[in-house]
XYZ file of C-alpha atoms in Angstrom:
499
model
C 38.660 40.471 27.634
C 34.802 40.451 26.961
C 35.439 42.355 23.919
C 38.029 39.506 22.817
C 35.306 37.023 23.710
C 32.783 38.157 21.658
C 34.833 39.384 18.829
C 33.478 37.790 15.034
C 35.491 33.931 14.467
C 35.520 32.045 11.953
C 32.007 30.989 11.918
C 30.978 34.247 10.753
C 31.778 33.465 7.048
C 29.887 30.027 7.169
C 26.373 29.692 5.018
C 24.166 27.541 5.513
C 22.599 25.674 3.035
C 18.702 26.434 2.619
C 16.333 25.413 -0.059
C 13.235 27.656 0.093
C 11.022 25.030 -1.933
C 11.927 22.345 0.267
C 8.669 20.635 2.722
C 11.017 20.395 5.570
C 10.783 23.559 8.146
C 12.896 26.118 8.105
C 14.302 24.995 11.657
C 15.022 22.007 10.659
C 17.030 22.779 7.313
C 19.253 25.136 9.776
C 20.150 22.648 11.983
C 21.122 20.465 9.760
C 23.492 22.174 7.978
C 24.934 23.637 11.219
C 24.827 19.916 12.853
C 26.638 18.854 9.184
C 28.965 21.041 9.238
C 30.462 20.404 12.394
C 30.279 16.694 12.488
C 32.662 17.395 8.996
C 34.878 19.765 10.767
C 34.293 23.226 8.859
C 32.675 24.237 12.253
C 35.652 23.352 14.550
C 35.468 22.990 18.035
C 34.978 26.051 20.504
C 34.275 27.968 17.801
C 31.841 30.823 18.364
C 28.936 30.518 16.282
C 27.208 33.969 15.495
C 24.888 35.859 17.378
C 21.049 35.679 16.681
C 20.931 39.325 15.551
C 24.108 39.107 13.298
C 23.512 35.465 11.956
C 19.480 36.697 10.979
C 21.500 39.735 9.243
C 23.405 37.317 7.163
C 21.838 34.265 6.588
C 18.265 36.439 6.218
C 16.552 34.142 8.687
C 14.658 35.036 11.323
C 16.248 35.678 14.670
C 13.396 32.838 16.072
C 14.569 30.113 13.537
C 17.967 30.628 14.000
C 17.078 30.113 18.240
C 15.494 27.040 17.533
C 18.027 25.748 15.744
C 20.474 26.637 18.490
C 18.488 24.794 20.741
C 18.352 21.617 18.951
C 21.940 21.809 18.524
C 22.447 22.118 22.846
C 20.381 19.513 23.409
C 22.360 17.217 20.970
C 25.418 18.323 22.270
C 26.623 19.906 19.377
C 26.586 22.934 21.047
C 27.024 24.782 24.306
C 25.674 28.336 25.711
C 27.622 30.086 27.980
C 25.665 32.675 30.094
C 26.255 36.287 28.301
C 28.833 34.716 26.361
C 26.770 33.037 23.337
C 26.251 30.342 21.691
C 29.934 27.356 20.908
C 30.715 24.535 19.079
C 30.864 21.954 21.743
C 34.464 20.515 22.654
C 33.753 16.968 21.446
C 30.886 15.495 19.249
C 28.837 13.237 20.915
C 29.578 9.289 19.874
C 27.507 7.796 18.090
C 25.646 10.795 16.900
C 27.551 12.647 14.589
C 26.226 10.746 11.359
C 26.828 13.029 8.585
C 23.513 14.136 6.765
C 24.855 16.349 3.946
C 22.264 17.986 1.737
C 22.749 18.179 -1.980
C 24.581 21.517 -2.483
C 26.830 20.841 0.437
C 29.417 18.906 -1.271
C 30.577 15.218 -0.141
C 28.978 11.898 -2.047
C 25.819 10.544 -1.642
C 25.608 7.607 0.882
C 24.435 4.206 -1.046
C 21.464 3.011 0.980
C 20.874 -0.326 -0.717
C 16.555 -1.765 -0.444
C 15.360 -4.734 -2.064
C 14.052 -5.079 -5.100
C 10.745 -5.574 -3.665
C 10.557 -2.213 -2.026
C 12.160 -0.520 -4.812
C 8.985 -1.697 -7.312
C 7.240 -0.644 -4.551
C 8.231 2.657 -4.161
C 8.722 3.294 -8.505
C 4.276 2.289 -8.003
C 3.864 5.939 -6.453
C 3.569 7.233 -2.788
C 1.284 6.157 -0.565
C -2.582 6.310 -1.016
C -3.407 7.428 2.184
C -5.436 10.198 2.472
C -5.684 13.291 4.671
C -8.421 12.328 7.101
C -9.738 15.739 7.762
C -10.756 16.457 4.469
C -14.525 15.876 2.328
C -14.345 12.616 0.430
C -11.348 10.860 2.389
C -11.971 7.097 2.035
C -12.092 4.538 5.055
C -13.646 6.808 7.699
C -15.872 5.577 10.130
C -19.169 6.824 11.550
C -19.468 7.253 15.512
C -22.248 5.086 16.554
C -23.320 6.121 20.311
C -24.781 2.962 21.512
C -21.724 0.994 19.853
C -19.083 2.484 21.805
C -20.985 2.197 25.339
C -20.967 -1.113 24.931
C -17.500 -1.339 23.756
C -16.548 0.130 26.731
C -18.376 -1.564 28.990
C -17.438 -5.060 27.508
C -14.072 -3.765 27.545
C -13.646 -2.990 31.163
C -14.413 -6.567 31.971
C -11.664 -7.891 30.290
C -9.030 -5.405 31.866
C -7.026 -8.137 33.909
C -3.343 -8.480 33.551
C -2.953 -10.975 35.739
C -4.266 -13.289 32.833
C -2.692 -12.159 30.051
C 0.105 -14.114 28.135
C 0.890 -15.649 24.592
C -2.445 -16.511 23.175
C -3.342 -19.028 20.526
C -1.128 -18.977 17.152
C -4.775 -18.757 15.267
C -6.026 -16.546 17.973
C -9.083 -17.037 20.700
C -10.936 -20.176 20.134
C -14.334 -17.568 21.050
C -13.895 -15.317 18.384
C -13.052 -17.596 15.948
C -16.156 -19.547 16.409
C -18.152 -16.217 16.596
C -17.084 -15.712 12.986
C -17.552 -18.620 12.025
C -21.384 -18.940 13.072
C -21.559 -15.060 11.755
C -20.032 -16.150 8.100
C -22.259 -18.745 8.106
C -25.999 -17.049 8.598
C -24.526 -13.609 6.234
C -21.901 -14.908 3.693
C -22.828 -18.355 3.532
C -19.242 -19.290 4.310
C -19.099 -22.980 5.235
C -16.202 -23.073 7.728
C -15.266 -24.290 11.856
C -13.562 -22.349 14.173
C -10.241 -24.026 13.588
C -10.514 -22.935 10.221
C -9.877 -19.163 11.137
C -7.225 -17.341 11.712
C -6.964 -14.002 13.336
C -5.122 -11.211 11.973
C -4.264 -7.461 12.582
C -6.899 -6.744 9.843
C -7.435 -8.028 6.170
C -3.309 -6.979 5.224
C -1.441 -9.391 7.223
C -4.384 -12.095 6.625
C -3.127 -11.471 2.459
C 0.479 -11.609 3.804
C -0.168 -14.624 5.590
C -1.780 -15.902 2.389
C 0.503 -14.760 -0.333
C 3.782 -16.387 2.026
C 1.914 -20.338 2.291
C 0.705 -20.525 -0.896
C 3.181 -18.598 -3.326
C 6.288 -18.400 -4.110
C 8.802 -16.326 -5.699
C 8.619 -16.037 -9.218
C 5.125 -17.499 -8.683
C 2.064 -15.483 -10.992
C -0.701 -13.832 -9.122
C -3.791 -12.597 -11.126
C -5.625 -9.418 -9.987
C -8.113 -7.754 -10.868
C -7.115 -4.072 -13.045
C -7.678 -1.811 -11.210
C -6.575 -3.386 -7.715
C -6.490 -2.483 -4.504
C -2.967 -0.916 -3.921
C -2.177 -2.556 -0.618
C -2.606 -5.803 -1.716
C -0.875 -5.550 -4.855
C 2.100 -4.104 -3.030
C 1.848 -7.319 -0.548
C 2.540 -9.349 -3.278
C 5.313 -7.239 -4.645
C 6.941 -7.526 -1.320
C 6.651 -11.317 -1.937
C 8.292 -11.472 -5.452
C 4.968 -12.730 -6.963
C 4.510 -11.135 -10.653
C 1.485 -9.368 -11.321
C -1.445 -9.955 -14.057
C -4.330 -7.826 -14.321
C -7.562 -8.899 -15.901
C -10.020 -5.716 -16.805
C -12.825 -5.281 -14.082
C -16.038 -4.350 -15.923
C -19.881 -3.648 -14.722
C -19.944 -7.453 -14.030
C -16.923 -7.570 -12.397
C -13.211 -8.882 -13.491
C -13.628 -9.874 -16.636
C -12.426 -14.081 -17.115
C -13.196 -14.088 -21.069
C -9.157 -14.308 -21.757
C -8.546 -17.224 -18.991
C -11.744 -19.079 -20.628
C -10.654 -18.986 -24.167
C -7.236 -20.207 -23.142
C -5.535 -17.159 -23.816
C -2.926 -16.561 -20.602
C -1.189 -19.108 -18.624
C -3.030 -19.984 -15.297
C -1.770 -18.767 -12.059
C -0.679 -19.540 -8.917
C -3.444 -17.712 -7.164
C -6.320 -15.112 -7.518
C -7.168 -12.288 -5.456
C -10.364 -10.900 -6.114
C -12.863 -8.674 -4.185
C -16.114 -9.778 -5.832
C -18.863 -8.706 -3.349
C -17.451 -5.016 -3.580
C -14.608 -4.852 -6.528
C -12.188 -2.125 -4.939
C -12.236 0.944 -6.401
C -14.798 0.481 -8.831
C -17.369 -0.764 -7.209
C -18.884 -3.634 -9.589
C -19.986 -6.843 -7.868
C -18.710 -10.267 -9.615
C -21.815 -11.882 -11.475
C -22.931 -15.290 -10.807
C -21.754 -16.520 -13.863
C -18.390 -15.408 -13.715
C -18.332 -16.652 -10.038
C -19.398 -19.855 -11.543
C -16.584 -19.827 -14.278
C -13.575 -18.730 -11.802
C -14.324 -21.607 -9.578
C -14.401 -24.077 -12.387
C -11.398 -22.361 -13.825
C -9.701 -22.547 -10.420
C -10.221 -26.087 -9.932
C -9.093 -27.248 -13.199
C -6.158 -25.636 -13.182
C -5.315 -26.116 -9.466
C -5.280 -22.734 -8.709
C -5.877 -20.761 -5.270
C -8.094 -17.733 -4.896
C -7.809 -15.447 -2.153
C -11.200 -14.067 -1.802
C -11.520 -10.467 -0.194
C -14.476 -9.739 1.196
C -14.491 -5.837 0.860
C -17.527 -4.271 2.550
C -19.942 -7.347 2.059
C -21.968 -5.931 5.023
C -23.057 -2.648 3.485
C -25.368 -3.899 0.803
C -28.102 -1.528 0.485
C -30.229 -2.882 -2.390
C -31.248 -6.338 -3.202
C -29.773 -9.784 -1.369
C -25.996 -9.991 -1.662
C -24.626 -12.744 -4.176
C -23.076 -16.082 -2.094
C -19.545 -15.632 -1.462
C -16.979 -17.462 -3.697
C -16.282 -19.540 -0.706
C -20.256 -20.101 -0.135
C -20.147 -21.574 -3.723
C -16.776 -23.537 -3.557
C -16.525 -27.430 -3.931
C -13.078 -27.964 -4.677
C -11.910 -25.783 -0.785
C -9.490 -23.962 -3.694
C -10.876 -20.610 -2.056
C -9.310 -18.656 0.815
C -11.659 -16.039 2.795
C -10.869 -13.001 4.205
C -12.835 -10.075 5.791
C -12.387 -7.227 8.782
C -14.122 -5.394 11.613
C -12.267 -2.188 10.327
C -15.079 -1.233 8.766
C -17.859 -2.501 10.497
C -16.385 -1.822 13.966
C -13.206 0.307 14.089
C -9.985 0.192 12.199
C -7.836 0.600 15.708
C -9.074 -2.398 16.698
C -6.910 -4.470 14.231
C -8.821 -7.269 13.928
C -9.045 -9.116 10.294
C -9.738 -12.960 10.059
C -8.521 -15.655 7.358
C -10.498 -19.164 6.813
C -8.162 -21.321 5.000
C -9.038 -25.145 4.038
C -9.097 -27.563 7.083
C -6.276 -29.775 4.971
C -4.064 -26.498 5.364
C -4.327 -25.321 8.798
C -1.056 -27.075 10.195
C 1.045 -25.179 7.357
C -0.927 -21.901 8.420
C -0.202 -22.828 11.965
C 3.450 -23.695 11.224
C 4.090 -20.486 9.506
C 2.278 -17.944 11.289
C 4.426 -17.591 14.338
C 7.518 -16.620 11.631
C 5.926 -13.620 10.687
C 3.515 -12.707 13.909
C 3.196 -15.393 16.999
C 0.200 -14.322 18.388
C -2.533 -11.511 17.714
C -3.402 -9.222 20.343
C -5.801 -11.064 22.914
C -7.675 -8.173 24.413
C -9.190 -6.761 21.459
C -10.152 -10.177 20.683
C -12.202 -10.859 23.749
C -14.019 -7.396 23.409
C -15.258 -8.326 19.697
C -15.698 -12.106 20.471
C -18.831 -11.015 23.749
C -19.840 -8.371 21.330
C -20.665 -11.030 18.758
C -21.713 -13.568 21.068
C -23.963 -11.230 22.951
C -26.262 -10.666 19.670
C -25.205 -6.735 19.344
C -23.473 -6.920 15.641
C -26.196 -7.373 13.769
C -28.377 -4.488 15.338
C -25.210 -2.310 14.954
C -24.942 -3.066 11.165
C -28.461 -2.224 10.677
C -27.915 0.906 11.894
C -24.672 1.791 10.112
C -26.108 0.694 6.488
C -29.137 3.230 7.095
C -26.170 5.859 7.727
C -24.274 5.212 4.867
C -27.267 4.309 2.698
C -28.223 8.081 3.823
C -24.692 9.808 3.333
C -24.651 8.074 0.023
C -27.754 9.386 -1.389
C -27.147 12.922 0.413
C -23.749 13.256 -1.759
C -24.907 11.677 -4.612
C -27.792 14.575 -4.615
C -25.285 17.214 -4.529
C -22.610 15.951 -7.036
C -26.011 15.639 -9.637
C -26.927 19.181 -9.051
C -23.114 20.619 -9.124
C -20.718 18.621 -11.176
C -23.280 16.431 -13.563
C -21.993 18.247 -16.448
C -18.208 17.019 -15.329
C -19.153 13.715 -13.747
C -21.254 10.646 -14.013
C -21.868 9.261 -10.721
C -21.660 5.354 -10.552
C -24.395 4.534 -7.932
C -22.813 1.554 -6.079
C -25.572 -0.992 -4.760
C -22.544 -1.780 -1.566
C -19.839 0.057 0.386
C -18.556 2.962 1.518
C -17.202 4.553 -1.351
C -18.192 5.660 -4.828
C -16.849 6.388 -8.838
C -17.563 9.038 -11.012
C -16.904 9.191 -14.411
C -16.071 11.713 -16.988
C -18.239 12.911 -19.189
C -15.603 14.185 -21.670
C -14.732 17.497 -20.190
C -11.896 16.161 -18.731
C -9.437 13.425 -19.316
C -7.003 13.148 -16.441
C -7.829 12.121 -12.883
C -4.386 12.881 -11.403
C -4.518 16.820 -12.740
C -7.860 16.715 -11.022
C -6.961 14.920 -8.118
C -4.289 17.616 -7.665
C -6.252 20.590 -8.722
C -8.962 19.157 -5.854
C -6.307 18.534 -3.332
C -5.313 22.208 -3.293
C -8.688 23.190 -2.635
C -9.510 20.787 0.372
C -11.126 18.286 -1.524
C -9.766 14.390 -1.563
C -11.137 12.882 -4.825
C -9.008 9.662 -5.538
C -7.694 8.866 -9.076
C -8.381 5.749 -10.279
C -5.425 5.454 -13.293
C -2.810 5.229 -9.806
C -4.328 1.759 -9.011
C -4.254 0.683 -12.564
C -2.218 -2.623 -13.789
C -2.336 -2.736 -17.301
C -4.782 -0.443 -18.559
C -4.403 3.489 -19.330
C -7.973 4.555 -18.505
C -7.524 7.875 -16.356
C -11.456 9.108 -16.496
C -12.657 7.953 -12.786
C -11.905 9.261 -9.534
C -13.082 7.881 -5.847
C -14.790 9.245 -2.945
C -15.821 8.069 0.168
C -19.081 8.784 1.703
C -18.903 6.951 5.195
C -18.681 9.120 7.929
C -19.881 12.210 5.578
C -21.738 14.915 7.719
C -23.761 17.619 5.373
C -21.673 20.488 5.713
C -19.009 18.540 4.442
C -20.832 17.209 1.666
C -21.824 20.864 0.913
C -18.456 22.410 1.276
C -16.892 20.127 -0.719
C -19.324 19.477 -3.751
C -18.516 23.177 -3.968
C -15.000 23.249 -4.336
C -14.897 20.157 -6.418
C -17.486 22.262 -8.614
C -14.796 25.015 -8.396
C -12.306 22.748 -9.662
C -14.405 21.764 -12.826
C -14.315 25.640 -13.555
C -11.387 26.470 -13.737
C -8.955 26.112 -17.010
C -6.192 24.030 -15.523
C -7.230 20.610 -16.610
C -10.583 21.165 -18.965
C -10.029 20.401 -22.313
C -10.316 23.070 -24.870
């Protein structure tokens, strides 16, 4: 009888599919193709599947793997052990769970998942800029500050009642928003009141928010080439086309819209203080001519604020909103940055004469933003602690900046020209004609440990490919050091260098 029992079936001639090259653990790809095959009925109930030892023999996986997968497959009720028995095909699949996932090489056709066209340009603009945080030269990292977070915690515990909590305001707390608003005022010379603001879940949603009142499909947005890839993808997701005007050392260049030469848009979205990537600030002039621009033409800009607070040389330049007479600019900024990004808090100030449509639309897409994190920021800024906190973080970053800057001159200057930026967290380099392809690099860099950006996957229109991005904030030395070297590695070797 226990010979009969344990006797080869039919399961014994069944392969699973594997692909070697493929990301997805090794686990993983087993149980799948196990799970796969019985939910289509080549695995057929009570079947014995084979041993660990025997199955490891012929599928050349490792007894451990093959276990695992087992496992998953009991705990989905695919599969049930019996005690010194082994390892069956459970009696009935569970409902609602057998959704066949077949693998190409299994056979079967491949089910039509059907995405808008939205997400579809979207997804055809590459994958996901992102970086790995761990790694030298990630971008949007944020340096500990000591004295910051006791505070934060302390003003934090005092607002740690339940019992009060509910919906809060559609625009947000009234005390933050007037915070801002007297805090835009004294450093950005942004002329606003507190019912002017809106609170968002950092400077994204503020540009979805945006983009959704003032656009609409079909509608022309001009950017600035290159452009941040967030924001360009926000108004993808809003069937807005896209125009990009070249950004230059003064900024994005307006020449073609002053000699007539394009159609004007709907809107603008422009980062002047800090132009993201490169790192240019918007002259005065040009400033000048895009508001004049704007308000003949009745168009909207949708000023971002990137970074504004980390100027380390010279005054900053008045916002676009500072220097707006015709209220045709929209202004946007975040604590991500200056504070932390977990905190989600961004802020919009839109024209007074448009706050009930802001108001009227905002609960469609988000009623309310989160009230506690509000409160925390709101006594930090009221209590007079920002601006001794961003003193502090500029001589940080003014420091990491200078300390990489240093060791990129004395290890990669015959590869790169560093682009000192005046503001920020981040910095461009150049090549110097030993190279012509930032991706290959970017690649060649990733493999090593290294994050170095490339600049040509945030492009519009133009082809350049010569720059690549790194961030500085957050930068401690041995990271600096470690990964100067294996960026100077990277330089050396023949993969990419042209001949």
């Amino acid at each position: 009888m226990t010979l009969n029992r344990r006797r080869e079936g039919p399961s014994g001639a069944f392969r699973p599919a594997i692909d070697p090259s493929s990301a997805a653990p090794l686990p993983r790809q087993l149980y799948l193709s196990l799970r796969n095959a019985i939910a289509g009925g080549r695995l057929t109930t009570g079947q014995r599947l084979p041993s660990t030892r025997l199955a490891s023999m012929e599928w050349r996986i490792s007894r451990g793997v093959i276990a695992e997968a087992y496992e998953i497959l009991i705990a989905e009720g695919f599969a049930v052990a019996r005690h010194g028995s082994g390892t069956y095909v459970a009696s009935s699949i569970p409902d609602g769970v057998a959704r066949d996932e077949r693998s190409a090489g299994e056979g079967g056709h491949p089910i039509r998942r059907s995405v808008s066209s939205a997400a579809t340009t979207i997804l055809t603009h590459g994958p996901s800029l992102e970086p790995q945080k761990a790694l030298p030269f990630v971008t949007g990292r944020i340096a500990h500050d000591e004295r910051t977070a006791r505070l934060l915690n302390r003003i934090g515990a005092r607002h740690m009642n339940y019992a009060v909590e509910g919906y809060g305001d559609i625009q947000g707390e009234k005390a933050l928003r007037a915070a801002i608003s007297a805090h835009l005022a004294v450093s950005r010379g942004v002329r606003c009141t507190a019912e002017q603001v809106f609170i968002t879940a950092g400077t994204q949603q503020a540009l979805d928010l945006a983009f959704r009142v003032l656009m609409t499909p079909g509608d022309t947005a001009v950017v600035e080439d290159p452009c941040y890839p967030p924001a360009r993808q926000c108004l993808a997701l809003n069937g807005i086309n896209v125009v990009g005007l070249p950004v230059d050392q003064d900024g994005i260049n307006i020449d073609k819209l002053m000699t007539g030469g394009m159609r004007p848009p709907s809107i603008f979205y422009v980062t002047p203080s800090n132009q993201y990537p490169v790192g240019s600030v918007l002259s005065l002039a040009r400033r000048l001519g895009l508001l004049a621009y704007a308000e003949e033409n009745d168009c909207w800009i949708v000023e971002d604020d990137y970074d504004s607070e980390f100027r380390y040389e010279g005054h900053p330049i008045a916002s676009l909103h500072g220097l707006d007479k015709s209220n045709r600019v929209l202004y946007t900024g975040t604590f991500s940055k200056a504070l932390l990004p977990s905190l989600r808090i961004g802020y919009l100030v839109v024209p007074a004469d448009l706050v009930s449509v802001f108001r009227a639309v905002r609960p469609a897409v988000d009623r309310c933003p989160a009230t506690f994190q509000q409160r925390v920021i709101a006594d930090f800024l009221d209590e007079g602690y920002f601006p001794a906190h961003l003193r502090r973080l500029r001589e940080r970053l003014r420091a990491s900046r200078d300390m990489l800057v240093g060791f990129l001159t004395e290890r990669v200057a015959e590869h790169v020209e560093v682009l000192l930026p005046d503001q920020g967290i981040n910095l461009t380099v150049k090549s110097t004609g030993t190279w012509s392809d930032d991706t290959i690099v970017s690649s060649a860099a990733l493999e090593r440990g290294v994050v170095v950006m490339p600049l040509s996957r945030m492009n519009v229109a133009t082809t350049d490919k010569s720059r690549l991005l790194l961030g500085f904030s957050a930068l401690s030395e041995q990271e600096a050091d470690m990964g100067t070297r294996l960026l100077a590695e990277v330089f050396r070797s023949k993969e990419f260098v042209d001949s």
